[in-house]
Amino acid sequence: MSIISPKERLIRVLHKKKVDRPPVVCPGGMMNAAIVDVMNETGHTLPEAHHDEKLMAELSRDVHEYTGFENFGMPFCMTVEAEVLGSEIDFGTLACEPKIKKEAFASAASVDYKDIKKVLKSGRIETVVQACHRLSKSFPDVPVIGNLTGPISTAASIVDPMTFLKELRKDKANAHRTIDYVTDFLIEYAKLLIDNGASSISIGDPTATGEILGPKMFEEYAVRYLNKLIKGIRSLNAPVIVHICGDISSVKHLIAQIGSDAISTDALVNLRLLKEEFPSLTTMGNLSTYLLQFGTPDKISTHTRRLMKDGIDIIAPACGLSTSSSLENIQAMTNTVKEQ
């Protein structure tokens, strides 16, 4: 019997093919697994690794080796896109992820539409792309997941978010123009990642939730531009994962319209019921990150086994991991999957 590599297992699942067991992954980006325990153990640390391609690759490898997650995931934050599009970034500390310090524009009407080819040569884009290249060449059997901040969240990271959310209703022309431009940029960024070894792309769009947008705007903006982005990535022959944050009940009827190869959700979503309602969905998640931070290894193993029993296709944390989550707790999750 042949042994399936982690890369082949994940790709098979994303292509709806049978595998021996679910992959267990943590994509990076908004689900960054560079926890303090790993960084203290290895000496490869943030925020330095945000800016150094060799260090970024080493830290991503550390996460894979120490936690047991079956992938490399980069970058370690959701600010790469906003930075190159003009926003000011606070790069955080060892224990605190980067955040937007100041958005670049006061409104969608004032957005400066820069040449995308020039934008792609600025900021940390090259750092992420080269780290991706290093890992894909050195470890061809491990999937490299390239992470994008989704269209709505990126737009709300370059335009004052409170103003921008109002403009989704009051200035639709400029809101659409901004998100469309951001989506075009994200497609080109994804192309660089894929050309340099990313085997799949994960999109985290935490602003694009039913709770924030409501069903009508979720359909008008989130579904529309996620699908444009997905179509652009699919044209590059790479599968796509989309994470939807929060309570999806108000937009659940729209989830199946998102054309990704897998849907990842927050912990409060019952993925078993979601699979029953939409049998064609490939589901990913959704072990509580609160449990991973504050729970015991035994409870984590129990909840992980429940997800596997429910037929969840890819086992992963539900959302962003706390950097204070213990290595022991994360290993309880990954070891439980691998022991089945």
XYZ file of C-alpha atoms in Angstrom:
340
model
C 0.000 0.000 0.000
C 1.446 3.349 -1.027
C 1.896 6.115 1.507
C 0.192 9.378 0.604
C 2.312 12.468 1.108
C 0.788 15.423 2.999
C 0.719 17.454 -0.216
C -1.003 14.735 -2.201
C -3.526 14.109 0.593
C -4.554 17.768 0.762
C -4.751 18.181 -3.011
C -6.813 15.007 -3.330
C -9.299 16.246 -0.761
C -9.566 19.634 -2.464
C -10.275 17.782 -5.725
C -12.975 15.697 -3.996
C -11.017 12.442 -4.211
C -10.830 9.750 -1.545
C -7.990 9.676 0.954
C -6.899 7.503 3.864
C -7.735 10.171 6.466
C -8.337 13.923 6.653
C -5.379 16.276 6.370
C -4.729 18.369 9.474
C -3.550 21.852 8.557
C -3.253 25.441 9.733
C -3.091 27.640 6.633
C -1.291 30.706 7.989
C -2.482 34.247 7.385
C -5.396 34.816 9.742
C -4.732 31.274 11.044
C -1.105 31.828 11.935
C 0.384 28.982 13.975
C 3.680 30.693 14.822
C 2.988 30.394 18.544
C 5.300 31.694 21.267
C 6.241 28.146 22.351
C 7.648 27.357 18.906
C 9.478 30.675 18.546
C 11.045 30.408 22.000
C 12.164 26.862 21.250
C 13.797 27.647 17.895
C 14.932 31.264 18.153
C 13.258 32.052 14.815
C 10.992 34.874 15.859
C 8.485 37.514 14.920
C 8.332 40.361 14.103
C 11.727 39.817 12.410
C 10.405 36.973 10.250
C 7.835 39.254 8.639
C 10.667 40.971 6.750
C 13.248 38.244 6.034
C 12.508 35.541 3.460
C 14.969 33.024 4.947
C 13.664 33.570 8.467
C 10.051 33.419 7.276
C 10.730 30.067 5.608
C 12.554 28.755 8.696
C 9.722 29.769 11.028
C 7.118 28.213 8.748
C 9.184 25.012 8.730
C 9.449 25.164 12.534
C 5.662 25.415 12.826
C 5.243 22.379 10.596
C 7.836 20.297 12.438
C 6.896 21.202 16.010
C 3.104 21.395 15.809
C 2.479 18.524 13.414
C 0.365 20.609 11.032
C 0.793 19.057 7.597
C 1.555 22.208 5.640
C 3.627 25.337 5.404
C 1.553 28.498 5.711
C 2.622 32.045 4.916
C 2.632 34.913 5.687
C 2.054 35.194 9.451
C -0.398 38.077 9.334
C -3.122 39.824 7.302
C -1.360 43.111 6.623
C 0.890 42.397 3.624
C -1.725 43.571 1.120
C -2.745 46.691 3.034
C 0.877 47.738 3.463
C 1.724 47.669 -0.236
C -1.521 49.490 -1.019
C -0.498 52.342 1.285
C -1.680 51.690 4.843
C 0.595 52.150 7.858
C 1.373 48.955 9.784
C 2.264 48.227 13.398
C 4.349 45.066 13.054
C 3.633 43.866 16.568
C 5.843 41.783 18.856
C 6.768 38.173 19.498
C 3.320 37.573 20.965
C 1.226 40.139 19.093
C 0.472 39.985 15.384
C 0.718 43.022 13.081
C -2.222 45.402 12.848
C -3.287 48.307 10.693
C -2.068 51.489 12.398
C -3.608 53.906 9.905
C -5.592 53.256 6.735
C -4.268 54.882 3.571
C -7.502 56.572 2.484
C -10.361 58.375 4.202
C -12.974 57.102 1.733
C -13.399 54.868 -1.287
C -13.683 57.975 -3.465
C -10.137 59.015 -2.492
C -8.413 55.682 -3.269
C -5.278 56.018 -5.393
C -5.361 53.266 -8.032
C -1.693 52.465 -8.439
C -0.213 50.304 -11.181
C -0.590 46.746 -9.884
C 2.682 45.554 -11.425
C 4.545 48.245 -9.488
C 2.641 47.503 -6.280
C 3.686 43.851 -6.494
C 7.336 44.902 -6.310
C 6.912 46.756 -3.024
C 6.554 45.976 0.677
C 6.818 42.368 1.807
C 5.420 40.725 -1.326
C 8.836 39.506 -2.462
C 9.641 38.231 1.045
C 6.541 36.032 1.110
C 6.996 34.856 -2.470
C 10.651 33.891 -1.974
C 9.912 32.109 1.317
C 7.261 30.158 -0.538
C 9.782 29.294 -3.256
C 12.400 28.127 -0.729
C 10.011 25.761 1.037
C 8.403 24.326 -2.084
C 11.834 23.437 -3.498
C 13.218 22.018 -0.244
C 10.121 20.063 0.817
C 8.202 18.999 -2.313
C 5.952 16.574 -0.406
C 4.578 19.215 1.983
C 1.889 21.593 0.700
C 2.675 25.293 0.759
C -0.518 27.265 1.399
C -0.308 30.853 0.257
C -2.592 33.200 2.158
C -4.547 36.162 0.906
C -6.577 38.679 2.846
C -9.921 38.673 1.049
C -11.278 41.499 -1.115
C -13.641 43.090 1.423
C -11.165 42.914 4.302
C -8.323 44.292 2.196
C -10.511 47.151 1.004
C -11.505 47.869 4.614
C -7.805 47.856 5.538
C -6.885 50.614 3.091
C -10.031 52.736 3.552
C -11.221 53.807 7.004
C -13.375 50.748 7.807
C -16.339 52.539 9.383
C -16.540 54.900 6.438
C -16.083 52.062 3.961
C -18.861 49.927 5.439
C -21.225 52.873 5.153
C -20.121 53.431 1.564
C -21.154 49.889 0.650
C -24.673 51.314 0.853
C -24.215 55.037 0.220
C -21.505 55.138 -2.466
C -21.778 51.823 -4.245
C -19.981 52.960 -7.378
C -16.756 53.816 -5.550
C -17.094 50.853 -3.185
C -17.359 48.457 -6.126
C -14.490 50.179 -7.908
C -12.243 49.846 -4.850
C -13.060 46.182 -4.244
C -12.710 45.339 -7.930
C -9.245 46.920 -8.006
C -8.235 45.116 -4.827
C -9.451 41.826 -6.326
C -7.379 42.368 -9.474
C -4.355 42.998 -7.256
C -5.039 39.837 -5.217
C -5.255 37.717 -8.360
C -1.836 38.924 -9.475
C -0.392 38.366 -5.987
C -1.819 34.830 -5.997
C -0.181 34.233 -9.381
C 3.225 35.113 -7.933
C 2.665 32.718 -5.019
C 1.554 29.875 -7.289
C 4.389 30.450 -9.761
C 6.770 30.135 -6.809
C 5.442 26.879 -5.425
C 2.200 27.511 -3.530
C 0.118 24.373 -4.021
C -3.108 26.030 -2.863
C -4.393 29.447 -1.842
C -6.354 30.204 1.331
C -8.495 33.339 1.517
C -9.446 34.818 4.868
C -12.009 37.615 4.665
C -13.104 38.375 8.245
C -14.913 41.596 7.323
C -17.034 39.706 4.792
C -19.441 38.052 7.224
C -23.207 37.836 7.373
C -23.088 39.501 10.781
C -21.298 42.587 9.423
C -22.735 42.819 5.910
C -26.142 41.157 6.141
C -27.427 38.811 3.421
C -27.992 41.388 0.658
C -24.574 42.998 0.851
C -22.913 39.639 1.443
C -24.315 38.514 -1.898
C -23.645 41.803 -3.679
C -20.070 42.228 -2.479
C -18.609 39.171 -0.728
C -19.896 36.426 -3.023
C -19.275 38.481 -6.158
C -15.676 39.406 -5.450
C -14.681 36.176 -3.732
C -15.849 34.364 -6.853
C -13.954 36.736 -9.120
C -10.830 36.059 -7.055
C -11.457 32.305 -7.004
C -11.981 32.234 -10.775
C -8.703 34.087 -11.267
C -6.822 31.649 -9.035
C -8.499 28.609 -10.597
C -7.244 29.766 -14.004
C -3.768 29.151 -12.551
C -4.674 25.520 -11.723
C -4.497 25.927 -7.955
C -7.282 24.931 -5.528
C -8.767 27.544 -3.207
C -9.907 27.505 0.433
C -12.192 30.259 1.749
C -12.675 30.951 5.455
C -15.946 32.579 6.507
C -15.872 34.041 10.004
C -18.641 34.205 12.580
C -22.232 33.039 12.533
C -23.190 32.123 8.967
C -26.889 31.465 9.654
C -28.109 34.627 7.884
C -26.055 33.875 4.768
C -25.986 30.082 4.849
C -28.139 29.872 1.717
C -25.384 31.744 -0.140
C -22.419 29.654 1.013
C -22.834 27.085 -1.739
C -22.601 29.908 -4.306
C -18.992 30.543 -3.294
C -16.950 28.606 -5.817
C -14.013 27.595 -3.628
C -12.713 24.045 -3.315
C -13.268 24.067 0.467
C -15.155 26.186 2.972
C -13.650 26.780 6.417
C -15.851 28.095 9.228
C -15.790 29.354 12.784
C -16.304 27.009 15.735
C -19.935 27.962 16.342
C -20.939 26.478 12.956
C -22.064 22.843 13.005
C -20.111 21.500 10.055
C -21.873 18.137 10.130
C -25.231 19.838 9.577
C -23.716 22.118 6.942
C -22.454 19.052 5.066
C -25.878 17.446 5.313
C -27.556 20.543 3.894
C -24.960 21.075 1.158
C -23.488 17.636 0.330
C -21.254 19.035 -2.413
C -19.287 21.217 0.040
C -15.792 20.220 1.074
C -15.615 21.331 4.699
C -12.632 22.461 6.721
C -12.271 23.228 10.406
C -13.357 23.929 12.925
C -11.727 23.069 16.244
C -12.318 25.919 18.667
C -9.290 28.168 19.018
C -10.553 29.026 22.512
C -10.302 25.317 23.336
C -6.820 25.151 21.820
C -5.757 28.031 24.041
C -7.478 27.160 27.316
C -8.535 23.503 27.052
C -6.780 20.297 28.041
C -5.155 17.841 25.629
C -7.811 15.227 26.452
C -10.686 17.574 25.594
C -8.936 18.661 22.407
C -8.494 15.041 21.353
C -12.158 14.336 22.066
C -13.357 17.280 19.980
C -10.938 16.406 17.173
C -12.261 12.829 17.053
C -15.811 14.208 16.895
C -14.934 16.288 13.835
C -13.464 13.217 12.181
C -16.518 11.141 13.058
C -18.701 13.852 11.531
C -16.838 13.437 8.253
C -15.188 16.858 8.164
C -12.895 16.755 5.154
C -9.951 18.823 6.459
C -9.259 19.217 10.177
C -8.044 22.678 11.145
C -8.405 25.365 13.805
C -11.653 27.295 13.553
C -10.094 30.734 13.206
C -7.067 32.723 14.344
C -4.892 30.913 16.892
C -3.765 32.722 20.008
C 0.032 32.960 20.073
C -0.153 31.794 23.703
C -1.714 28.452 22.727
C 0.468 25.671 24.068
C 2.411 23.334 21.831
C 1.040 20.411 23.864
C -2.535 21.370 23.002
C -1.851 21.772 19.302
C -0.002 18.461 19.184
C -3.011 16.817 20.853
C -5.057 17.911 17.853
C -2.595 16.904 15.137
C -1.600 13.597 16.755
C -5.238 12.575 17.183
C -5.833 12.958 13.446
C -2.687 11.071 12.488
C -3.369 8.198 14.891
C -6.730 7.342 13.318
